Coordinates of N, CA and C in Angstrom, one line a residue:
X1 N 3.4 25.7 -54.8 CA 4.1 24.6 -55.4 C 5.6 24.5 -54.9
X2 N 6.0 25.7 -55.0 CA 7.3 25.5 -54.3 C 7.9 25.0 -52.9
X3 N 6.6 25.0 -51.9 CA 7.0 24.8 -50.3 C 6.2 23.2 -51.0
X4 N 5.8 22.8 -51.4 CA 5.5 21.1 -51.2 C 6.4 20.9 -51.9
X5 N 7.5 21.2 -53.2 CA 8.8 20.7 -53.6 C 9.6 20.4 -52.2
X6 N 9.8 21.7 -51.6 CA 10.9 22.0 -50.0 C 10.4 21.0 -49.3
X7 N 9.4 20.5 -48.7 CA 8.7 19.5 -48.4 C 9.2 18.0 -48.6
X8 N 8.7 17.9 -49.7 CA 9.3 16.5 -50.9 C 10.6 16.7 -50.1
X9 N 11.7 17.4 -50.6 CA 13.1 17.1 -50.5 C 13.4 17.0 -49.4
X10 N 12.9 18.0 -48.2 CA 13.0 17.3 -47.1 C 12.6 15.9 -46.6
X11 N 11.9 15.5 -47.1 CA 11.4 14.3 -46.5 C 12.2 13.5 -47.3
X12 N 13.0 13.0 -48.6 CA 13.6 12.2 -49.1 C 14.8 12.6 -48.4
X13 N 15.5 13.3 -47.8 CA 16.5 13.7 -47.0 C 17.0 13.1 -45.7
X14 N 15.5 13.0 -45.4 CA 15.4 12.5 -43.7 C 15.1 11.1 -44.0
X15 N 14.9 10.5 -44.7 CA 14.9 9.2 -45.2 C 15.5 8.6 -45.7
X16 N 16.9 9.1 -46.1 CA 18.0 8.7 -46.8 C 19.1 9.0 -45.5
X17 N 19.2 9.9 -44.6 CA 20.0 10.0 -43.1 C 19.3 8.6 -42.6
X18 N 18.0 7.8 -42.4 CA 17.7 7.1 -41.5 C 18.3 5.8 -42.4
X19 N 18.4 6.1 -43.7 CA 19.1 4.4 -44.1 C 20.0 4.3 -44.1
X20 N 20.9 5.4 -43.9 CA 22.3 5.8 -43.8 C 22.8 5.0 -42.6
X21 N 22.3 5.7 -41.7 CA 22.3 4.9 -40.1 C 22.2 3.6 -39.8
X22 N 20.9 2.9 -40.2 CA 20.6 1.6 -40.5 C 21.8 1.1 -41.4
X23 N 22.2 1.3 -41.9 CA 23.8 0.6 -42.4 C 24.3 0.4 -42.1
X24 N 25.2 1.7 -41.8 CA 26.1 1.5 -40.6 C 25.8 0.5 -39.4
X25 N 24.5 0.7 -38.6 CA 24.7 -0.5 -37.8 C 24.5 -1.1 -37.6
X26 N 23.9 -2.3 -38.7 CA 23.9 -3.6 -38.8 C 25.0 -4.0 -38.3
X27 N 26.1 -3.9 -38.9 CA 27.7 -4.9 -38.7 C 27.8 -4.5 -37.4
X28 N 28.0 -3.7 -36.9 CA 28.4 -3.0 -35.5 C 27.1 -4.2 -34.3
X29 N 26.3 -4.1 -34.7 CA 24.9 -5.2 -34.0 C 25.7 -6.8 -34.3
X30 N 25.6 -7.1 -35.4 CA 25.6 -8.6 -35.9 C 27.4 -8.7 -35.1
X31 N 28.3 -7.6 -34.6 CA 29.7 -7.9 -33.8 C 28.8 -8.2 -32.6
X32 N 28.4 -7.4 -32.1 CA 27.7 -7.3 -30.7 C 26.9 -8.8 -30.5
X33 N 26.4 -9.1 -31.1 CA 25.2 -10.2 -30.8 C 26.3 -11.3 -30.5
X34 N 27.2 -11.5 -32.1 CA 28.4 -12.7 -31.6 C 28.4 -12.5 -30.3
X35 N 29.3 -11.7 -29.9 CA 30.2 -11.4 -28.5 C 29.2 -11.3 -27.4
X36 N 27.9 -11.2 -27.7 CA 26.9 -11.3 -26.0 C 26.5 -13.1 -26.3
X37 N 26.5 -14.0 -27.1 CA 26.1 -15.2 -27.2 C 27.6 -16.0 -26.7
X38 N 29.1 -15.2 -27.4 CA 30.0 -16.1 -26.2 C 29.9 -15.7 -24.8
X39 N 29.6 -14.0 -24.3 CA 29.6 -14.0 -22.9 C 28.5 -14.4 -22.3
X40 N 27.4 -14.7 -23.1 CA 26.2 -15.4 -22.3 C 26.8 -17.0 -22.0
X41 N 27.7 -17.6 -22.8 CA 28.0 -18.9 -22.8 C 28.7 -18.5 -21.6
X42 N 29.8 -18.0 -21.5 CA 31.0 -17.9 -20.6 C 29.6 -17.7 -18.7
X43 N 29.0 -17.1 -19.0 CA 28.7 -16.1 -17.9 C 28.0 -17.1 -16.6
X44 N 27.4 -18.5 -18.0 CA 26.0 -19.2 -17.6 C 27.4 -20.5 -16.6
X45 N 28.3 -20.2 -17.3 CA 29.2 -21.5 -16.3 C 29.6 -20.9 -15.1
X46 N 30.3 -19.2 -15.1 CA 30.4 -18.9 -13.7 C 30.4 -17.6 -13.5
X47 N 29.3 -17.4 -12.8 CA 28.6 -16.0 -12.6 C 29.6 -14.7 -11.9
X48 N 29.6 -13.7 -13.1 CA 30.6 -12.5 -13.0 C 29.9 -11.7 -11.6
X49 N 30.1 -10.7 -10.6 CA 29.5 -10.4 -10.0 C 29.5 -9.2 -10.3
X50 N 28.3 -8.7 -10.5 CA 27.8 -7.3 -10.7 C 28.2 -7.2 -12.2
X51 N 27.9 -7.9 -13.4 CA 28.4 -7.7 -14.9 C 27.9 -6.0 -15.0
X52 N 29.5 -5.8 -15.9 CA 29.1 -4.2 -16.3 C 28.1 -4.7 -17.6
X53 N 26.7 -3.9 -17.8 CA 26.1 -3.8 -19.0 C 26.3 -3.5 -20.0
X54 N 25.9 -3.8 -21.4 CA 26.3 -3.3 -22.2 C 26.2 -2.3 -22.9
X55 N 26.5 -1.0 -23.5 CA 26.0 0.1 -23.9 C 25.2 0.0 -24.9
X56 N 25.4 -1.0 -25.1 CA 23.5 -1.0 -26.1 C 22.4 -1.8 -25.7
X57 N 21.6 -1.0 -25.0 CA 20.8 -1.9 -24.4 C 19.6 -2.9 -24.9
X58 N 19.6 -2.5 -26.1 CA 18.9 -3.5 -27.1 C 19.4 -4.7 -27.5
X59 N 19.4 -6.0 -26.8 CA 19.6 -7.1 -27.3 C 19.0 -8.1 -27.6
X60 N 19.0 -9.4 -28.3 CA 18.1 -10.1 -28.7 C 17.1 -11.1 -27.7
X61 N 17.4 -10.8 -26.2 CA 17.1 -11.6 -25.4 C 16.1 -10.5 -24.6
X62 N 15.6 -9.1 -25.0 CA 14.8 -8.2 -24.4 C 13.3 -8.7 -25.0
X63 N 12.4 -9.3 -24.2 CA 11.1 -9.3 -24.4 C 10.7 -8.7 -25.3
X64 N 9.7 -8.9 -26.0 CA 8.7 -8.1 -27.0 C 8.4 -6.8 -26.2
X65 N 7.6 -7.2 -24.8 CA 7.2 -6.1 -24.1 C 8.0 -4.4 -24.0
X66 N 9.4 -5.2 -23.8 CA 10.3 -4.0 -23.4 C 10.6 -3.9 -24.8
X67 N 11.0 -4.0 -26.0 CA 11.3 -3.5 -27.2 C 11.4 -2.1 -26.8
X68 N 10.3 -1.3 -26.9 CA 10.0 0.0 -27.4 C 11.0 0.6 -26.4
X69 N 10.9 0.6 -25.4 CA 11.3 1.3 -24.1 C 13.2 1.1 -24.2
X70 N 13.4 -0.2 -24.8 CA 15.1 -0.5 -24.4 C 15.4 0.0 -26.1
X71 N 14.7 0.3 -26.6 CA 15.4 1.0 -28.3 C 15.3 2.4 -27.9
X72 N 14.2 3.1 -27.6 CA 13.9 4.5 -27.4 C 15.8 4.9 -26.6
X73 N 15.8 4.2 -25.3 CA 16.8 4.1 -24.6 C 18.2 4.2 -25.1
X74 N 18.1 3.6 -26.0 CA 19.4 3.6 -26.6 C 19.4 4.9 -27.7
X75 N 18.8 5.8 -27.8 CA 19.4 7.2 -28.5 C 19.3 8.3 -26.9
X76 N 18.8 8.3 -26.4 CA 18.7 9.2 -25.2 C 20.2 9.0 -24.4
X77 N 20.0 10.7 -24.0 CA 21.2 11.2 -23.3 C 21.0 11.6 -22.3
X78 N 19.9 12.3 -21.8 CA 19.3 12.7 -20.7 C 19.8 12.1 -19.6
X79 N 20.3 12.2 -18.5 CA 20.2 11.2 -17.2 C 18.9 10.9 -16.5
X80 N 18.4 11.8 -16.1 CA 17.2 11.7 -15.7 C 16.1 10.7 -16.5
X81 N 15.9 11.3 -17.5 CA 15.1 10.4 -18.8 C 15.4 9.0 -19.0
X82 N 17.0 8.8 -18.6 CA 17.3 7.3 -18.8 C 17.2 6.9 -17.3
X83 N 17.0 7.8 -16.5 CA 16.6 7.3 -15.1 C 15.6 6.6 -15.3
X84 N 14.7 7.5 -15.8 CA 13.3 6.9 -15.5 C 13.2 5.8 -16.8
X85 N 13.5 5.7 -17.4 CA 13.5 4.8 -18.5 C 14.1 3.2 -18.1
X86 N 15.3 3.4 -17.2 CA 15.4 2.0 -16.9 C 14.7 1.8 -15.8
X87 N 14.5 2.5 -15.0 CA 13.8 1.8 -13.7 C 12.4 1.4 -14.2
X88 N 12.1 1.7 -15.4 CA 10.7 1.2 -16.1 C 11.1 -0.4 -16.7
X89 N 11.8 -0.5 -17.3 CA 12.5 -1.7 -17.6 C 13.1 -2.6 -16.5
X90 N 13.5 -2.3 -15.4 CA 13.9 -3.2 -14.4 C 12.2 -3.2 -13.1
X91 N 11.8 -2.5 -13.4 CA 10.4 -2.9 -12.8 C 9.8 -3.9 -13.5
X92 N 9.5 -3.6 -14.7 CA 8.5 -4.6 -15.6 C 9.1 -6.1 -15.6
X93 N 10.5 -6.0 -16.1 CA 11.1 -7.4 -16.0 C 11.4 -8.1 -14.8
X94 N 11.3 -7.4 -13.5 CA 11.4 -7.8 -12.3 C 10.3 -8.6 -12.0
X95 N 9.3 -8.3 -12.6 CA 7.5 -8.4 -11.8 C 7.9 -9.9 -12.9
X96 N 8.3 -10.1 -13.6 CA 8.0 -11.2 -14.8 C 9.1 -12.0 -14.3
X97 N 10.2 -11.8 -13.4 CA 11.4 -12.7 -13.5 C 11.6 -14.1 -13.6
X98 N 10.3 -15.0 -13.1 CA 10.1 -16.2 -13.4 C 10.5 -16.6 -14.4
X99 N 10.4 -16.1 -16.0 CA 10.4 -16.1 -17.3 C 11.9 -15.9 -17.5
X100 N 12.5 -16.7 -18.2 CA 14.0 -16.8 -18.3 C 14.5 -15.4 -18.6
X101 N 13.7 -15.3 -19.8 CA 14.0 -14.0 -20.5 C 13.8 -12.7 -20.1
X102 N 12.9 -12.4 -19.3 CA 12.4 -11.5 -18.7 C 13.7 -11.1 -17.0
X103 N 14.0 -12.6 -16.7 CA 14.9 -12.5 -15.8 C 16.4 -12.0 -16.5
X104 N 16.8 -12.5 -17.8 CA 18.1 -11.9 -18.3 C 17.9 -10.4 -18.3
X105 N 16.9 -10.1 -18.8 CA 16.5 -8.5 -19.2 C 16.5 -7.5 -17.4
X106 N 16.4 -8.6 -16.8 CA 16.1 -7.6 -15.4 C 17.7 -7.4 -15.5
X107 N 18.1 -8.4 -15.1 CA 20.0 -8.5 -14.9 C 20.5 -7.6 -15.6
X108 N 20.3 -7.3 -17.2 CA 21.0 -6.6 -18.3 C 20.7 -5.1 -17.6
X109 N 19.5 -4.9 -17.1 CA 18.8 -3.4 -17.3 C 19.4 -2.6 -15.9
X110 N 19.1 -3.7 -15.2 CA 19.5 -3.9 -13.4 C 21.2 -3.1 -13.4
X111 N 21.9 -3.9 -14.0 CA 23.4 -3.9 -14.1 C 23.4 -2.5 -14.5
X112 N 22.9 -2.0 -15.8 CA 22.9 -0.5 -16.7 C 22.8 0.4 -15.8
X113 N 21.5 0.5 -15.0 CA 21.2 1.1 -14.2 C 22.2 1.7 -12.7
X114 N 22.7 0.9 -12.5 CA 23.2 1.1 -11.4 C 25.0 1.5 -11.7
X115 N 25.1 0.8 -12.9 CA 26.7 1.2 -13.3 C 26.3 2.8 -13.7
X116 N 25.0 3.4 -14.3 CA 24.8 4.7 -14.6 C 24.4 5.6 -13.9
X117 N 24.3 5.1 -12.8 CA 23.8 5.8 -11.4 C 24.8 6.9 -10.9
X118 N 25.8 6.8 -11.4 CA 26.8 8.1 -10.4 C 26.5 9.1 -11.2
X119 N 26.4 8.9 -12.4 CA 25.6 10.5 -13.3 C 24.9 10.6 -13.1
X120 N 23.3 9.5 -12.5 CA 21.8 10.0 -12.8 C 21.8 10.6 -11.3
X121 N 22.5 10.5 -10.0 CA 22.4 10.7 -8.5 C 22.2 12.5 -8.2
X122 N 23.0 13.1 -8.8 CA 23.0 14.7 -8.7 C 22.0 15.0 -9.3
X123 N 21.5 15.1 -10.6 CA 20.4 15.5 -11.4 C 19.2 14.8 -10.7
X124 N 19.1 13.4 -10.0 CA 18.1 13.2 -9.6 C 17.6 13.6 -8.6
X125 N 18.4 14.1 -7.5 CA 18.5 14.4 -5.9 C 18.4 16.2 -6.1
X126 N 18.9 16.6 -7.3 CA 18.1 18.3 -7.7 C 16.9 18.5 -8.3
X127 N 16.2 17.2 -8.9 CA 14.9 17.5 -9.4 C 13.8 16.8 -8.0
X128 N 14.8 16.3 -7.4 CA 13.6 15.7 -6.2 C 13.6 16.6 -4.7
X129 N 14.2 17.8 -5.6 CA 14.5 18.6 -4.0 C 15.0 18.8 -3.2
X130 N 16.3 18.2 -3.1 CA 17.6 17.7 -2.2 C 17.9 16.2 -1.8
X131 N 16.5 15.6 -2.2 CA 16.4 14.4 -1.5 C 16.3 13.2 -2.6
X132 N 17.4 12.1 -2.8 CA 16.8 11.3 -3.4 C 15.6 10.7 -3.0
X133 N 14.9 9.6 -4.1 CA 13.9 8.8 -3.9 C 14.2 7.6 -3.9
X134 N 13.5 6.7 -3.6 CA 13.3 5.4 -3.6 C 13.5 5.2 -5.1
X135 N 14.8 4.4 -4.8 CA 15.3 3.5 -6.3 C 15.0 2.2 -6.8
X136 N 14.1 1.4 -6.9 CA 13.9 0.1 -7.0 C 14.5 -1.1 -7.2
X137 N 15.4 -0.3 -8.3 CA 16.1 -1.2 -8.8 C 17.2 -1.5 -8.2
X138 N 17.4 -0.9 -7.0 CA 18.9 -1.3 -6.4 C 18.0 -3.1 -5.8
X139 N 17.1 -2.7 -4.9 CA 16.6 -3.3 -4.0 C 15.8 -4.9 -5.0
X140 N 15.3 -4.4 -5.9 CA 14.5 -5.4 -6.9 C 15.8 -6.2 -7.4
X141 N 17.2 -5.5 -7.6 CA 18.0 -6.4 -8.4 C 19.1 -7.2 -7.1
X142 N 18.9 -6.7 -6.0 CA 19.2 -7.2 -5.0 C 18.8 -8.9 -4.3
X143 N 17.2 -8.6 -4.7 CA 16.4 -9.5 -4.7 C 16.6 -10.8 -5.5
X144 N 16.8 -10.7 -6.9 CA 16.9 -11.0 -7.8 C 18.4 -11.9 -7.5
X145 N 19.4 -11.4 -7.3 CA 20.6 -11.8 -6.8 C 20.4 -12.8 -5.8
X146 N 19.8 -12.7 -5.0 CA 19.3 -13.4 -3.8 C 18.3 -14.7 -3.9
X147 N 17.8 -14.4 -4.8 CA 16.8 -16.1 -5.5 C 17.7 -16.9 -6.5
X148 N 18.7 -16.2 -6.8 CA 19.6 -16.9 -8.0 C 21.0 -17.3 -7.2
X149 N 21.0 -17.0 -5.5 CA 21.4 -17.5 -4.6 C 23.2 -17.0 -4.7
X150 N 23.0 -15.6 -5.8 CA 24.3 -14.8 -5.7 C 24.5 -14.0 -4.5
X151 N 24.9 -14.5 -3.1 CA 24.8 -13.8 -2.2 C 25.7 -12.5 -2.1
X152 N 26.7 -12.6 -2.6 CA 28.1 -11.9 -2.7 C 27.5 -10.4 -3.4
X153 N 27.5 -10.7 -4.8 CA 26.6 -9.8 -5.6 C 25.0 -9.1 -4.7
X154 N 24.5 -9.8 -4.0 CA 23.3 -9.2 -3.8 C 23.8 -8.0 -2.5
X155 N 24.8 -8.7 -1.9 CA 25.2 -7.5 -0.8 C 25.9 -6.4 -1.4
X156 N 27.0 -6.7 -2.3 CA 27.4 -5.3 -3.4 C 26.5 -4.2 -3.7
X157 N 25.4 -5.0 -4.4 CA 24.1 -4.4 -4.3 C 23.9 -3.0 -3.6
X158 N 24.0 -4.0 -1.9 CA 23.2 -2.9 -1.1 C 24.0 -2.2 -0.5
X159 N 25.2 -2.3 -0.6 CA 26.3 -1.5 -0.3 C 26.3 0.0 -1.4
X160 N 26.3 -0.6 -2.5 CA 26.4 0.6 -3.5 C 24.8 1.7 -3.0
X161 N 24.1 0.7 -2.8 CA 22.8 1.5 -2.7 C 23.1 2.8 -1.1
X162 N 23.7 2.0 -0.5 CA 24.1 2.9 0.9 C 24.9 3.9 0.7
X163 N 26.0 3.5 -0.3 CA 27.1 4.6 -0.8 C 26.7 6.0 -1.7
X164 N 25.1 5.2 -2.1 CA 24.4 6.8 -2.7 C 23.5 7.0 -2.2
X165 N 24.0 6.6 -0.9 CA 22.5 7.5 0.2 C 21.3 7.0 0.2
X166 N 20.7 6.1 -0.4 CA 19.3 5.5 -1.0 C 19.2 5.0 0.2
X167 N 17.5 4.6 0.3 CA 16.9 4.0 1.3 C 16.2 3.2 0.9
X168 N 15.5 2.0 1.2 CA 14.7 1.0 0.2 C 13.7 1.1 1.3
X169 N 12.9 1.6 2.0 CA 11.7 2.4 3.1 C 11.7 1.3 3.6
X170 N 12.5 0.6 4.3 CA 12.2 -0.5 5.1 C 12.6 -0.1 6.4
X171 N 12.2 -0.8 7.4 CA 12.3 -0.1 8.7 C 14.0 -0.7 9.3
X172 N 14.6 -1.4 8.7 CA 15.8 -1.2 8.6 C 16.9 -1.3 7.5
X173 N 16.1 -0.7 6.6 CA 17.0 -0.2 5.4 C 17.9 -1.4 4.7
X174 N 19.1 -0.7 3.9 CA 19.6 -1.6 3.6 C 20.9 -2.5 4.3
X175 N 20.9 -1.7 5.4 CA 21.7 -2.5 6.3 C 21.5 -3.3 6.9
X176 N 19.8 -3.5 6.8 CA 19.0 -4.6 7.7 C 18.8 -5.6 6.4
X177 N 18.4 -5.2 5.6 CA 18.8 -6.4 4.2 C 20.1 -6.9 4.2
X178 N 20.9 -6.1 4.0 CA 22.5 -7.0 4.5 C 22.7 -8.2 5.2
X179 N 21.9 -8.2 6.4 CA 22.0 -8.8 7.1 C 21.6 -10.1 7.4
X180 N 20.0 -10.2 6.3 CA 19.2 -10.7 5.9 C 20.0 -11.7 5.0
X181 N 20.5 -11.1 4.3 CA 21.3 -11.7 3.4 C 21.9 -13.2 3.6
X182 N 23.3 -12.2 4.2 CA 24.2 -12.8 5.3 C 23.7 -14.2 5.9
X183 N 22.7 -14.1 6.7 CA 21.5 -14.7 7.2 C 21.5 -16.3 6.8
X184 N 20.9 -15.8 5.1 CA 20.5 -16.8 4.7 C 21.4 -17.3 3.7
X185 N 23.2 -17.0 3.4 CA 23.9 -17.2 3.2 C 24.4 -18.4 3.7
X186 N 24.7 -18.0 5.5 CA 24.9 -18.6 6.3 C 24.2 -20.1 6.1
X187 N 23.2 -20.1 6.1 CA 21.8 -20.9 6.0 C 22.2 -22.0 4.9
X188 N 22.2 -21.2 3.9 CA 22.8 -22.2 2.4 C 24.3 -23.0 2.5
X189 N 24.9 -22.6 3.4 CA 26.2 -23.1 3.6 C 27.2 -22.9 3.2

């Protein structure tokens, strides 16, 4: 009788911390949402290059799909974990970018990712053996920059991606994408 009392109390405990929390961050969300609906306004007249993300990666413009994955994300501390957690999110929404929404969500995740990259670069290059891997999301958000005809941004891109050593297994890398770029820069006038 007494351990299903300790039980009970625990559980009304841990249920009373989670509404606690949920309080608190309603107002802190309902600030945030205002202020990403003026910078979406501001952003859509003239495109910031390389937007820093925002540290809450849950916003109201994230697909049903990604929900789980961009809330999980937002209590995780891990580098690694949130390594792999956005390059899951900027894969999925990459494959989808056609879709307005799914294109903001690449941009949002894309941006997170790479602004969090100088922490995730050591832990990742020690768990892969000395050697980083193939990062996608430099190259996918690269891409991405490149159809939305941000040529400027798309080469930042691959400069950053060079400056942490990354390779996107192409037979000439990202300096041959650079170039590519440039190219069709040139091209656009």
């Amino acid at each position: 009788m007494g351990s299903i009392l300790f039980i009970i109390i625990v559980v009304v405990i841990f249920i009373a911390v989670l509404v606690y929390r949920a309080a608190n961050k309603k107002p802190q969300e309902k600030t945030n949402s205002a202020s990403e609906s003026e910078s979406a306004k501001d952003s859509e007249q003239v495109p910031e290059p390389l937007p820093e993300a925002e540290q809450t990666p849950l916003s109201p413009t994230v697909p049903e799909a990604l929900e789980e994955i961009a809330s999980e994300l937002e209590g995780e501390s891990d580098p690694l974990v949130r390594h792999r957690m956005l390059s899951q999110l900027t894969e999925k929404s990459y494959k989808h970018r056609k879709d307005e929404e799914y294109r903001k969500a690449c941009i949002h995740f894309s941006a997170l990712h790479i602004q969090e990259f100088e922490e995730i670069v050591e832990p990742l290059k020690e768990a892969s053996g000395g050697k980083l891997p193939q990062v996608m999301t430099f190259q996918n958000y690269a891409n991405l920059l490149l159809e939305l005809e941000q040529f400027e941004d798309a080469i930042k891109v691959c400069e950053q991606a060079l400056e942490f050593g990354l390779d996107d297994k192409t037979q000439t890398g990202f300096e041959g994408r650079i170039q590519r770029i440039r190219a069709k820069q040139n091209k656009a006038g």
